[in-house]
Structure formats: C-alpha cells, structure tokens
Amino acid sequence: MAAPAIDPPPLQTRMVDDKSPICIPFILARIREHRKQHAADANPRPFIVGLNGVQGVGKTTLVRALAETLQEREGLPTLVASIDDFYLTHADQLALAAAHPDNALVQHRGEPGTHDLALLDRFLAAVLNHEPTPLPRYSKAAFSGLGDRLPRSTWAVAPPVSVLILEGWCIGFRPRPRAAVEAQWSSPRARTLRHHKLDHLLFLNDRLRDYETTITRRLDAFIHIDAAATDYVYGWRLQQEAQLRRESGGRAMTDEQVVRFVDAYYPAYELFTEGVRAGIFLPERPGAQLRLVVGEDRRVVEQMVL
C-alpha cells in the first residue's frame, strides 16, 4: 500500500524547544545516580545517553541544548555523535547491496545493517576507556547523494569526556521474535511492510542483535522522542524539503521523492517502535528511559519515565 499524499503541516519559522526543560533535569538526575554508583572509582566511566527520534522531530535542537547545558553549566566535558556518521563506506555499501540484490532495504544506506558496527564499537570503547577518540565523518552528498565516509585525515579527535550523547533514528531498536515480525508483516494495518519479503525484514531484525550488543547495552540513559502518529514523519520531511527548496533556489527533493525516501525507513519504524515505547531497559533498569510524545506541531503532549 503506497503512502497517501500528505500535506506538510504549516511551516514553523522557529522550532520551539519545549523538550529541553523536561530532558535536562532527567539526564542530570541520572548522572547524579551514576556518580553515586561509581563514587569509589578514581576515574568513573563516562555516562552515555542514547537519543532516538523520528526524522524531523527536533533531535538536533534538543541535542544542542543538552550538550550546552552539560558542558557549560555543569562543567561536564560532553561529546555528541550521530549514528549517521557510522554508515558503511560507499564501497562496503555497494558490496552489501550486491550480496542481497533483491532486498530493497539494503540497497542504500539507512536501515539497520548499513552501519559499520565494528567502527562504532571501537569508538565507544575508546570513549569508555577515557581515550582521545577520532570522530568519524560521513558525507551524504558524496557519490551523487549515495554517500561515503570522509577520509580519516578529516576526522576531529575528541579528548576524553564525561558524557557522550549518541543520537539517531534507530538508536534503541531491538530485535523481535520471528513470530512477532511475521504477525506484523501479515497485518492489514501494515503500511509499508508488505512492500518487502518477510525474509528481507527478518534480515533487518537479525542485524539488530549486533546493535543491541554494541549500543543498547552500553547506554546509561535513553530519551525517546516519539510521535503521537508515526506517519507525521511524512509531513515533517515535506516541510523540511519545502524550506530547503526556498533557501536553495529549488535544489531539494520533490514531494514524490520525499515519500519514497521516508518509505525506505518506515518499515523499521513499523517493526521496532513499539519495543522502544515499551522500554528498552525494562525490567532490569527501571527509571532510565524518558519518553516524550509530540503532536503534529512537534510540541510535547505526553511524558513518562520508564
């Protein structure tokens, strides 16, 4: 079933940040708890915050406010990293696509399985070991928009930090039982899942086992910026491209291209968002996840600690 034509919500010339006043106290409280747990350590391990939100929900604004508060007000050296900078190199992405030529989900960067988790693992290990850490850089414009990792000579080297904020649209996604994936794929309510073979969706699900080991188990706190309706992402992306079109003299995706772009990510939203909503640390670590739900105007309408 193709995504219906969706009109973008009215353009906001200024993103209203009503999330930071909620998220900052939550993170500071978790850091205080972290310090208590590591009070006997001469050099406590850095605190890692994961942040998940659908495209266009306002992650960048929130991350900037969090980092500035931790760095400048709390005096905590803070590093921000995006999972987007850990995509496979162009050559490795081509190899992945060639190895699975009929799986549309891995023909381009984006879905779980298209990240270099070995590189991310080394990055996180260096941060946790208080080592100077090279921060990879990825250009989405390289190879006519297919993207590629920039040369290592262009990477900044971050000094040891007290806090790492790792943000990304699929941070916190966890694998599901095969039967659950199959049931959702078969559901008449599925929006994009039936565009793909079940085995192709299970490929994504299997790849997430490595994401859980590499990322989720290392997180000390997690913020999930959820949408009251996940398909708001279509309108938000249309809005962003309309703004880009005005600012760039027309150089932006068409509305049809935007829908196809979001469709490429939407299967993972359909499959894995409910698991994030249920709490990625539960039942072992209650209280370490903050979930904010936003309406179509991106303003918070609900908040809860899980």
PDB file of C-alpha atoms in Angstrom:
ATOM      1  CA  MET A   1       0.000   0.000   0.000  1.00  0.00           C
ATOM      2  CA  ALA A   2       1.577   3.279  -1.079  1.00  0.00           C
ATOM      3  CA  ALA A   3       1.742   6.164   1.354  1.00  0.00           C
ATOM      4  CA  PRO A   4      -1.086   8.609   0.675  1.00  0.00           C
ATOM      5  CA  ALA A   5      -0.452  12.145  -0.429  1.00  0.00           C
ATOM      6  CA  ILE A   6       0.305  14.088   2.728  1.00  0.00           C
ATOM      7  CA  ASP A   7       0.294  17.839   3.031  1.00  0.00           C
ATOM      8  CA  PRO A   8       3.065  19.244   5.216  1.00  0.00           C
ATOM      9  CA  PRO A   9       1.949  20.950   8.419  1.00  0.00           C
ATOM     10  CA  PRO A  10       2.124  24.754   8.402  1.00  0.00           C
ATOM     11  CA  LEU A  11       5.760  25.853   8.213  1.00  0.00           C
ATOM     12  CA  GLN A  12       7.310  26.870  11.519  1.00  0.00           C
ATOM     13  CA  THR A  13       9.962  29.521  11.073  1.00  0.00           C
ATOM     14  CA  ARG A  14      11.341  28.784  14.530  1.00  0.00           C
ATOM     15  CA  MET A  15      11.496  25.435  16.289  1.00  0.00           C
ATOM     16  CA  VAL A  16      10.012  25.811  19.763  1.00  0.00           C
ATOM     17  CA  ASP A  17      12.146  23.839  22.230  1.00  0.00           C
ATOM     18  CA  ASP A  18       9.763  22.567  24.879  1.00  0.00           C
ATOM     19  CA  LYS A  19      11.744  19.321  25.257  1.00  0.00           C
ATOM     20  CA  SER A  20      14.949  20.566  26.919  1.00  0.00           C
ATOM     21  CA  PRO A  21      13.182  21.715  30.133  1.00  0.00           C
ATOM     22  CA  ILE A  22      11.950  18.127  30.519  1.00  0.00           C
ATOM     23  CA  CYS A  23      15.031  16.241  29.327  1.00  0.00           C
ATOM     24  CA  ILE A  24      17.742  18.196  31.128  1.00  0.00           C
ATOM     25  CA  PRO A  25      16.503  17.506  34.696  1.00  0.00           C
ATOM     26  CA  PHE A  26      16.025  13.848  33.779  1.00  0.00           C
ATOM     27  CA  ILE A  27      19.591  13.498  32.488  1.00  0.00           C
ATOM     28  CA  LEU A  28      21.091  15.402  35.423  1.00  0.00           C
ATOM     29  CA  ALA A  29      19.268  13.121  37.856  1.00  0.00           C
ATOM     30  CA  ARG A  30      20.562  10.043  36.043  1.00  0.00           C
ATOM     31  CA  ILE A  31      24.111  11.442  36.087  1.00  0.00           C
ATOM     32  CA  ARG A  32      23.881  12.024  39.843  1.00  0.00           C
ATOM     33  CA  GLU A  33      22.787   8.414  40.277  1.00  0.00           C
ATOM     34  CA  HIS A  34      25.639   7.283  38.028  1.00  0.00           C
ATOM     35  CA  ARG A  35      28.126   9.201  40.177  1.00  0.00           C
ATOM     36  CA  LYS A  36      26.806   7.570  43.337  1.00  0.00           C
ATOM     37  CA  GLN A  37      27.210   4.131  41.811  1.00  0.00           C
ATOM     38  CA  HIS A  38      30.796   4.925  40.810  1.00  0.00           C
ATOM     39  CA  ALA A  39      31.750   7.014  43.843  1.00  0.00           C
ATOM     40  CA  ALA A  40      34.598   4.658  44.728  1.00  0.00           C
ATOM     41  CA  ASP A  41      36.115   4.784  41.233  1.00  0.00           C
ATOM     42  CA  ALA A  42      39.135   7.009  40.782  1.00  0.00           C
ATOM     43  CA  ASN A  43      38.108   7.695  37.176  1.00  0.00           C
ATOM     44  CA  PRO A  44      34.384   6.892  36.698  1.00  0.00           C
ATOM     45  CA  ARG A  45      33.335   5.601  33.303  1.00  0.00           C
ATOM     46  CA  PRO A  46      31.740   8.201  31.034  1.00  0.00           C
ATOM     47  CA  PHE A  47      27.968   8.458  31.042  1.00  0.00           C
ATOM     48  CA  ILE A  48      26.330   7.516  27.727  1.00  0.00           C
ATOM     49  CA  VAL A  49      22.989   8.967  26.678  1.00  0.00           C
ATOM     50  CA  GLY A  50      21.094   7.469  23.748  1.00  0.00           C
ATOM     51  CA  LEU A  51      18.583   9.653  21.925  1.00  0.00           C
ATOM     52  CA  ASN A  52      16.034   8.348  19.438  1.00  0.00           C
ATOM     53  CA  GLY A  53      13.524  10.302  17.421  1.00  0.00           C
ATOM     54  CA  VAL A  54      11.875  10.054  14.030  1.00  0.00           C
ATOM     55  CA  GLN A  55      13.224  12.249  11.268  1.00  0.00           C
ATOM     56  CA  GLY A  56      12.249  15.888  11.595  1.00  0.00           C
ATOM     57  CA  VAL A  57      11.065  15.679  15.207  1.00  0.00           C
ATOM     58  CA  GLY A  58      13.689  18.129  16.523  1.00  0.00           C
ATOM     59  CA  LYS A  59      16.567  15.941  17.708  1.00  0.00           C
ATOM     60  CA  THR A  60      19.218  18.418  16.594  1.00  0.00           C
ATOM     61  CA  THR A  61      17.731  21.273  18.628  1.00  0.00           C
ATOM     62  CA  LEU A  62      17.441  19.088  21.714  1.00  0.00           C
ATOM     63  CA  VAL A  63      20.936  17.617  21.424  1.00  0.00           C
ATOM     64  CA  ARG A  64      22.448  21.084  21.126  1.00  0.00           C
ATOM     65  CA  ALA A  65      20.648  22.272  24.257  1.00  0.00           C
ATOM     66  CA  LEU A  66      21.621  19.154  26.222  1.00  0.00           C
ATOM     67  CA  ALA A  67      25.267  19.390  25.231  1.00  0.00           C
ATOM     68  CA  GLU A  68      25.495  23.105  26.022  1.00  0.00           C
ATOM     69  CA  THR A  69      23.917  22.607  29.443  1.00  0.00           C
ATOM     70  CA  LEU A  70      26.150  19.693  30.396  1.00  0.00           C
ATOM     71  CA  GLN A  71      29.304  21.327  29.068  1.00  0.00           C
ATOM     72  CA  GLU A  72      28.837  24.935  30.095  1.00  0.00           C
ATOM     73  CA  ARG A  73      26.524  24.902  33.120  1.00  0.00           C
ATOM     74  CA  GLU A  74      27.510  21.591  34.693  1.00  0.00           C
ATOM     75  CA  GLY A  75      31.171  21.596  33.663  1.00  0.00           C
ATOM     76  CA  LEU A  76      30.953  18.095  32.188  1.00  0.00           C
ATOM     77  CA  PRO A  77      33.051  17.606  29.038  1.00  0.00           C
ATOM     78  CA  THR A  78      30.478  16.355  26.553  1.00  0.00           C
ATOM     79  CA  LEU A  79      30.745  14.789  23.111  1.00  0.00           C
ATOM     80  CA  VAL A  80      27.883  14.477  20.620  1.00  0.00           C
ATOM     81  CA  ALA A  81      27.910  11.760  17.960  1.00  0.00           C
ATOM     82  CA  SER A  82      25.361  10.682  15.382  1.00  0.00           C
ATOM     83  CA  ILE A  83      24.881   7.136  14.198  1.00  0.00           C
ATOM     84  CA  ASP A  84      24.720   8.639  10.692  1.00  0.00           C
ATOM     85  CA  ASP A  85      28.492   9.126  10.797  1.00  0.00           C
ATOM     86  CA  PHE A  86      28.938   5.371  11.167  1.00  0.00           C
ATOM     87  CA  TYR A  87      27.343   4.309   7.908  1.00  0.00           C
ATOM     88  CA  LEU A  88      29.302   1.822   5.831  1.00  0.00           C
ATOM     89  CA  THR A  89      31.760   3.239   3.340  1.00  0.00           C
ATOM     90  CA  HIS A  90      30.451   3.605  -0.201  1.00  0.00           C
ATOM     91  CA  ALA A  91      32.415   0.531  -1.276  1.00  0.00           C
ATOM     92  CA  ASP A  92      31.115  -1.578   1.607  1.00  0.00           C
ATOM     93  CA  GLN A  93      27.551  -0.432   0.991  1.00  0.00           C
ATOM     94  CA  LEU A  94      27.847  -1.453  -2.656  1.00  0.00           C
ATOM     95  CA  ALA A  95      29.149  -4.851  -1.548  1.00  0.00           C
ATOM     96  CA  LEU A  96      26.233  -5.288   0.872  1.00  0.00           C
ATOM     97  CA  ALA A  97      23.752  -4.356  -1.854  1.00  0.00           C
ATOM     98  CA  ALA A  98      25.376  -6.769  -4.306  1.00  0.00           C
ATOM     99  CA  ALA A  99      25.262  -9.586  -1.760  1.00  0.00           C
ATOM    100  CA  HIS A 100      21.490  -9.051  -1.331  1.00  0.00           C
ATOM    101  CA  PRO A 101      20.421  -7.785  -4.764  1.00  0.00           C
ATOM    102  CA  ASP A 102      16.695  -8.418  -4.297  1.00  0.00           C
ATOM    103  CA  ASN A 103      16.478  -6.793  -0.842  1.00  0.00           C
ATOM    104  CA  ALA A 104      15.478  -3.181  -1.426  1.00  0.00           C
ATOM    105  CA  LEU A 105      16.026  -2.387   2.257  1.00  0.00           C
ATOM    106  CA  VAL A 106      19.831  -2.603   1.962  1.00  0.00           C
ATOM    107  CA  GLN A 107      20.411  -1.165  -1.495  1.00  0.00           C
ATOM    108  CA  HIS A 108      21.163   2.219   0.080  1.00  0.00           C
ATOM    109  CA  ARG A 109      22.281   3.473   3.482  1.00  0.00           C
ATOM    110  CA  GLY A 110      19.696   3.885   6.213  1.00  0.00           C
ATOM    111  CA  GLU A 111      18.263   0.699   7.657  1.00  0.00           C
ATOM    112  CA  PRO A 112      19.859  -1.440  10.387  1.00  0.00           C
ATOM    113  CA  GLY A 113      22.611  -3.422   8.727  1.00  0.00           C
ATOM    114  CA  THR A 114      24.009  -0.457   6.790  1.00  0.00           C
ATOM    115  CA  HIS A 115      26.184   0.828   9.652  1.00  0.00           C
ATOM    116  CA  ASP A 116      29.790  -0.077  10.407  1.00  0.00           C
ATOM    117  CA  LEU A 117      29.265  -1.508  13.869  1.00  0.00           C
ATOM    118  CA  ALA A 118      32.908  -2.550  14.212  1.00  0.00           C
ATOM    119  CA  LEU A 119      33.893   1.113  13.814  1.00  0.00           C
ATOM    120  CA  LEU A 120      31.190   2.194  16.257  1.00  0.00           C
ATOM    121  CA  ASP A 121      32.304  -0.457  18.749  1.00  0.00           C
ATOM    122  CA  ARG A 122      35.893   0.843  18.649  1.00  0.00           C
ATOM    123  CA  PHE A 123      34.632   4.413  19.036  1.00  0.00           C
ATOM    124  CA  LEU A 124      32.513   3.594  22.085  1.00  0.00           C
ATOM    125  CA  ALA A 125      35.282   1.518  23.650  1.00  0.00           C
ATOM    126  CA  ALA A 126      37.691   4.449  23.301  1.00  0.00           C
ATOM    127  CA  VAL A 127      35.185   6.835  24.907  1.00  0.00           C
ATOM    128  CA  LEU A 128      34.573   4.454  27.795  1.00  0.00           C
ATOM    129  CA  ASN A 129      38.323   3.998  28.302  1.00  0.00           C
ATOM    130  CA  HIS A 130      38.871   7.776  28.576  1.00  0.00           C
ATOM    131  CA  GLU A 131      40.975   7.797  25.415  1.00  0.00           C
ATOM    132  CA  PRO A 132      41.259  10.538  22.787  1.00  0.00           C
ATOM    133  CA  THR A 133      38.653   9.462  20.266  1.00  0.00           C
ATOM    134  CA  PRO A 134      38.629  10.045  16.486  1.00  0.00           C
ATOM    135  CA  LEU A 135      35.113  11.041  15.451  1.00  0.00           C
ATOM    136  CA  PRO A 136      34.208   9.676  12.002  1.00  0.00           C
ATOM    137  CA  ARG A 137      32.635  11.977   9.457  1.00  0.00           C
ATOM    138  CA  TYR A 138      30.242  10.926   6.727  1.00  0.00           C
ATOM    139  CA  SER A 139      29.192  12.923   3.674  1.00  0.00           C
ATOM    140  CA  LYS A 140      25.676  12.181   2.471  1.00  0.00           C
ATOM    141  CA  ALA A 141      26.390  14.249  -0.644  1.00  0.00           C
ATOM    142  CA  ALA A 142      29.248  12.055  -1.897  1.00  0.00           C
ATOM    143  CA  PHE A 143      28.692   9.916  -4.991  1.00  0.00           C
ATOM    144  CA  SER A 144      25.696  11.991  -6.091  1.00  0.00           C
ATOM    145  CA  GLY A 145      23.889  11.503  -2.794  1.00  0.00           C
ATOM    146  CA  LEU A 146      24.723   7.842  -2.231  1.00  0.00           C
ATOM    147  CA  GLY A 147      27.180   8.948   0.461  1.00  0.00           C
ATOM    148  CA  ASP A 148      30.606   7.920   1.695  1.00  0.00           C
ATOM    149  CA  ARG A 149      32.799   8.188   4.750  1.00  0.00           C
ATOM    150  CA  LEU A 150      35.230  11.090   4.624  1.00  0.00           C
ATOM    151  CA  PRO A 151      38.985  10.402   4.829  1.00  0.00           C
ATOM    152  CA  ARG A 152      40.342   9.782   8.306  1.00  0.00           C
ATOM    153  CA  SER A 153      42.543  12.865   7.930  1.00  0.00           C
ATOM    154  CA  THR A 154      39.383  14.998   8.171  1.00  0.00           C
ATOM    155  CA  TRP A 155      38.175  13.469  11.444  1.00  0.00           C
ATOM    156  CA  ALA A 156      38.380  15.532  14.618  1.00  0.00           C
ATOM    157  CA  VAL A 157      39.905  13.862  17.663  1.00  0.00           C
ATOM    158  CA  ALA A 158      37.824  14.382  20.788  1.00  0.00           C
ATOM    159  CA  PRO A 159      39.598  14.492  24.144  1.00  0.00           C
ATOM    160  CA  PRO A 160      38.369  12.251  26.975  1.00  0.00           C
ATOM    161  CA  VAL A 161      34.850  13.212  28.035  1.00  0.00           C
ATOM    162  CA  SER A 162      32.480  12.720  30.942  1.00  0.00           C
ATOM    163  CA  VAL A 163      29.321  12.420  28.827  1.00  0.00           C
ATOM    164  CA  LEU A 164      28.588  11.076  25.349  1.00  0.00           C
ATOM    165  CA  ILE A 165      25.281  11.794  23.602  1.00  0.00           C
ATOM    166  CA  LEU A 166      24.686   9.309  20.795  1.00  0.00           C
ATOM    167  CA  GLU A 167      21.708  10.243  18.662  1.00  0.00           C
ATOM    168  CA  GLY A 168      19.995   8.572  15.753  1.00  0.00           C
ATOM    169  CA  TRP A 169      16.694   7.456  14.342  1.00  0.00           C
ATOM    170  CA  CYS A 170      17.275   3.761  15.150  1.00  0.00           C
ATOM    171  CA  ILE A 171      19.095   4.031  18.493  1.00  0.00           C
ATOM    172  CA  GLY A 172      17.358   1.669  20.905  1.00  0.00           C
ATOM    173  CA  PHE A 173      15.727  -0.535  18.268  1.00  0.00           C
ATOM    174  CA  ARG A 174      15.826  -4.134  19.477  1.00  0.00           C
ATOM    175  CA  PRO A 175      15.288  -7.446  17.660  1.00  0.00           C
ATOM    176  CA  ARG A 176      11.930  -9.155  17.977  1.00  0.00           C
ATOM    177  CA  PRO A 177      10.881 -12.808  17.928  1.00  0.00           C
ATOM    178  CA  ARG A 178      10.416 -14.121  14.387  1.00  0.00           C
ATOM    179  CA  ALA A 179       6.739 -14.844  15.050  1.00  0.00           C
ATOM    180  CA  ALA A 180       6.131 -11.225  16.047  1.00  0.00           C
ATOM    181  CA  VAL A 181       7.765  -9.920  12.866  1.00  0.00           C
ATOM    182  CA  GLU A 182       5.727 -12.328  10.750  1.00  0.00           C
ATOM    183  CA  ALA A 183       2.486 -11.371  12.501  1.00  0.00           C
ATOM    184  CA  GLN A 184       3.069  -7.673  11.925  1.00  0.00           C
ATOM    185  CA  TRP A 185       4.084  -8.268   8.303  1.00  0.00           C
ATOM    186  CA  SER A 186       0.791 -10.115   7.791  1.00  0.00           C
ATOM    187  CA  SER A 187      -1.320  -7.455   9.488  1.00  0.00           C
ATOM    188  CA  PRO A 188      -3.748  -5.500   7.264  1.00  0.00           C
ATOM    189  CA  ARG A 189      -2.721  -2.396   9.231  1.00  0.00           C
ATOM    190  CA  ALA A 190       0.865  -2.559   7.934  1.00  0.00           C
ATOM    191  CA  ARG A 191       1.727   0.489   5.888  1.00  0.00           C
ATOM    192  CA  THR A 192       4.979  -0.418   4.135  1.00  0.00           C
ATOM    193  CA  LEU A 193       5.893  -3.883   5.402  1.00  0.00           C
ATOM    194  CA  ARG A 194       4.118  -5.751   2.616  1.00  0.00           C
ATOM    195  CA  HIS A 195       6.270  -3.877   0.088  1.00  0.00           C
ATOM    196  CA  HIS A 196       9.016  -6.280   1.185  1.00  0.00           C
ATOM    197  CA  LYS A 197       9.504 -10.015   1.530  1.00  0.00           C
ATOM    198  CA  LEU A 198       9.320 -11.394   5.049  1.00  0.00           C
ATOM    199  CA  ASP A 199      12.879 -12.718   4.777  1.00  0.00           C
ATOM    200  CA  HIS A 200      14.124  -9.217   3.972  1.00  0.00           C
ATOM    201  CA  LEU A 201      12.505  -7.823   7.101  1.00  0.00           C
ATOM    202  CA  LEU A 202      13.943 -10.677   9.132  1.00  0.00           C
ATOM    203  CA  PHE A 203      17.373  -9.724   7.791  1.00  0.00           C
ATOM    204  CA  LEU A 204      16.980  -6.300   9.454  1.00  0.00           C
ATOM    205  CA  ASN A 205      15.722  -7.949  12.616  1.00  0.00           C
ATOM    206  CA  ASP A 206      18.763 -10.256  12.766  1.00  0.00           C
ATOM    207  CA  ARG A 207      21.166  -7.351  12.237  1.00  0.00           C
ATOM    208  CA  LEU A 208      19.693  -5.593  15.275  1.00  0.00           C
ATOM    209  CA  ARG A 209      21.165  -8.249  17.578  1.00  0.00           C
ATOM    210  CA  ASP A 210      24.569  -6.672  16.964  1.00  0.00           C
ATOM    211  CA  TYR A 211      23.158  -3.169  17.514  1.00  0.00           C
ATOM    212  CA  GLU A 212      21.842  -4.273  20.892  1.00  0.00           C
ATOM    213  CA  THR A 213      25.262  -5.575  21.931  1.00  0.00           C
ATOM    214  CA  THR A 214      27.220  -2.652  20.523  1.00  0.00           C
ATOM    215  CA  ILE A 215      24.934   0.219  21.524  1.00  0.00           C
ATOM    216  CA  THR A 216      21.925  -0.515  23.737  1.00  0.00           C
ATOM    217  CA  ARG A 217      23.726  -2.441  26.472  1.00  0.00           C
ATOM    218  CA  ARG A 218      26.209   0.407  26.872  1.00  0.00           C
ATOM    219  CA  LEU A 219      23.623   3.137  27.401  1.00  0.00           C
ATOM    220  CA  ASP A 220      23.164   4.644  30.859  1.00  0.00           C
ATOM    221  CA  ALA A 221      20.087   6.680  29.935  1.00  0.00           C
ATOM    222  CA  PHE A 222      17.775   6.898  26.967  1.00  0.00           C
ATOM    223  CA  ILE A 223      15.500   9.606  25.589  1.00  0.00           C
ATOM    224  CA  HIS A 224      12.817   8.658  23.092  1.00  0.00           C
ATOM    225  CA  ILE A 225      11.109  11.497  21.213  1.00  0.00           C
ATOM    226  CA  ASP A 226       8.014   9.717  19.949  1.00  0.00           C
ATOM    227  CA  ALA A 227       5.241  10.943  17.683  1.00  0.00           C
ATOM    228  CA  ALA A 228       1.568  10.605  18.518  1.00  0.00           C
ATOM    229  CA  ALA A 229       1.241   9.263  14.964  1.00  0.00           C
ATOM    230  CA  THR A 230       4.365   7.888  13.327  1.00  0.00           C
ATOM    231  CA  ASP A 231       3.234   8.945   9.866  1.00  0.00           C
ATOM    232  CA  TYR A 232       3.697  12.585  10.892  1.00  0.00           C
ATOM    233  CA  VAL A 233       7.232  11.986   9.606  1.00  0.00           C
ATOM    234  CA  TYR A 234       5.961  12.283   6.027  1.00  0.00           C
ATOM    235  CA  GLY A 235       4.606  15.770   6.619  1.00  0.00           C
ATOM    236  CA  TRP A 236       7.673  16.854   8.590  1.00  0.00           C
ATOM    237  CA  ARG A 237      10.011  15.761   5.791  1.00  0.00           C
ATOM    238  CA  LEU A 238       7.845  17.508   3.205  1.00  0.00           C
ATOM    239  CA  GLN A 239       8.053  20.636   5.336  1.00  0.00           C
ATOM    240  CA  GLN A 240      11.843  20.413   5.594  1.00  0.00           C
ATOM    241  CA  GLU A 241      12.248  19.990   1.846  1.00  0.00           C
ATOM    242  CA  ALA A 242       9.903  22.893   1.140  1.00  0.00           C
ATOM    243  CA  GLN A 243      12.079  25.082   3.359  1.00  0.00           C
ATOM    244  CA  LEU A 244      15.234  23.800   1.649  1.00  0.00           C
ATOM    245  CA  ARG A 245      13.692  24.485  -1.754  1.00  0.00           C
ATOM    246  CA  ARG A 246      13.082  28.108  -0.791  1.00  0.00           C
ATOM    247  CA  GLU A 247      16.581  28.537   0.638  1.00  0.00           C
ATOM    248  CA  SER A 248      18.454  26.793  -2.182  1.00  0.00           C
ATOM    249  CA  GLY A 249      16.624  28.113  -5.195  1.00  0.00           C
ATOM    250  CA  GLY A 250      14.796  24.875  -5.873  1.00  0.00           C
ATOM    251  CA  ARG A 251      17.501  22.285  -5.071  1.00  0.00           C
ATOM    252  CA  ALA A 252      15.557  19.817  -2.970  1.00  0.00           C
ATOM    253  CA  MET A 253      13.619  16.583  -3.254  1.00  0.00           C
ATOM    254  CA  THR A 254      10.239  16.641  -4.927  1.00  0.00           C
ATOM    255  CA  ASP A 255       7.214  15.604  -2.869  1.00  0.00           C
ATOM    256  CA  GLU A 256       7.227  12.205  -4.572  1.00  0.00           C
ATOM    257  CA  GLN A 257      10.912  11.732  -3.754  1.00  0.00           C
ATOM    258  CA  VAL A 258      10.257  12.645  -0.117  1.00  0.00           C
ATOM    259  CA  VAL A 259       7.563   9.978   0.179  1.00  0.00           C
ATOM    260  CA  ARG A 260       9.877   7.372  -1.374  1.00  0.00           C
ATOM    261  CA  PHE A 261      12.669   8.482   0.968  1.00  0.00           C
ATOM    262  CA  VAL A 262      10.525   8.075   4.090  1.00  0.00           C
ATOM    263  CA  ASP A 263       9.112   4.795   2.781  1.00  0.00           C
ATOM    264  CA  ALA A 264      12.673   3.407   2.819  1.00  0.00           C
ATOM    265  CA  TYR A 265      12.896   3.978   6.593  1.00  0.00           C
ATOM    266  CA  TYR A 266       9.296   3.327   7.545  1.00  0.00           C
ATOM    267  CA  PRO A 267       9.454  -0.491   7.744  1.00  0.00           C
ATOM    268  CA  ALA A 268      11.834  -0.223  10.714  1.00  0.00           C
ATOM    269  CA  TYR A 269       9.541   2.317  12.391  1.00  0.00           C
ATOM    270  CA  GLU A 270       6.652  -0.117  11.965  1.00  0.00           C
ATOM    271  CA  LEU A 271       8.562  -3.107  13.269  1.00  0.00           C
ATOM    272  CA  PHE A 272      10.597  -1.729  16.142  1.00  0.00           C
ATOM    273  CA  THR A 273       8.991   1.435  17.559  1.00  0.00           C
ATOM    274  CA  GLU A 274       6.636  -0.457  19.847  1.00  0.00           C
ATOM    275  CA  GLY A 275       9.605  -2.131  21.518  1.00  0.00           C
ATOM    276  CA  VAL A 276      11.144   1.273  22.216  1.00  0.00           C
ATOM    277  CA  ARG A 277       7.854   2.558  23.582  1.00  0.00           C
ATOM    278  CA  ALA A 278       7.664  -0.401  25.955  1.00  0.00           C
ATOM    279  CA  GLY A 279      11.048   0.498  27.490  1.00  0.00           C
ATOM    280  CA  ILE A 280      14.411  -0.739  26.271  1.00  0.00           C
ATOM    281  CA  PHE A 281      15.851  -1.273  29.775  1.00  0.00           C
ATOM    282  CA  LEU A 282      12.876  -2.944  31.410  1.00  0.00           C
ATOM    283  CA  PRO A 283      12.570  -4.836  33.671  1.00  0.00           C
ATOM    284  CA  GLU A 284      16.249  -4.738  34.665  1.00  0.00           C
ATOM    285  CA  ARG A 285      16.759  -0.949  34.886  1.00  0.00           C
ATOM    286  CA  PRO A 286      13.552   0.981  35.545  1.00  0.00           C
ATOM    287  CA  GLY A 287      13.704   4.752  35.501  1.00  0.00           C
ATOM    288  CA  ALA A 288      16.492   5.105  32.915  1.00  0.00           C
ATOM    289  CA  GLN A 289      14.288   5.935  29.911  1.00  0.00           C
ATOM    290  CA  LEU A 290      12.366   9.136  29.248  1.00  0.00           C
ATOM    291  CA  ARG A 291       9.646   9.031  26.605  1.00  0.00           C
ATOM    292  CA  LEU A 292       8.208  12.228  25.193  1.00  0.00           C
ATOM    293  CA  VAL A 293       5.267  12.129  22.802  1.00  0.00           C
ATOM    294  CA  VAL A 294       4.815  15.062  20.441  1.00  0.00           C
ATOM    295  CA  GLY A 295       1.874  16.160  18.346  1.00  0.00           C
ATOM    296  CA  GLU A 296       1.937  17.158  14.710  1.00  0.00           C
ATOM    297  CA  ASP A 297       3.266  20.601  15.684  1.00  0.00           C
ATOM    298  CA  ARG A 298       6.211  18.824  17.416  1.00  0.00           C
ATOM    299  CA  ARG A 299       5.153  20.089  20.834  1.00  0.00           C
ATOM    300  CA  VAL A 300       5.169  17.687  23.772  1.00  0.00           C
ATOM    301  CA  VAL A 301       1.732  16.307  24.621  1.00  0.00           C
ATOM    302  CA  GLU A 302       2.784  13.490  26.962  1.00  0.00           C
ATOM    303  CA  GLN A 303       5.824  12.465  29.014  1.00  0.00           C
ATOM    304  CA  MET A 304       6.711   9.409  31.067  1.00  0.00           C
ATOM    305  CA  VAL A 305       9.700   7.753  32.712  1.00  0.00           C
ATOM    306  CA  LEU A 306      10.033   4.037  32.071  1.00  0.00           C
TER     307      LEU A 306
END
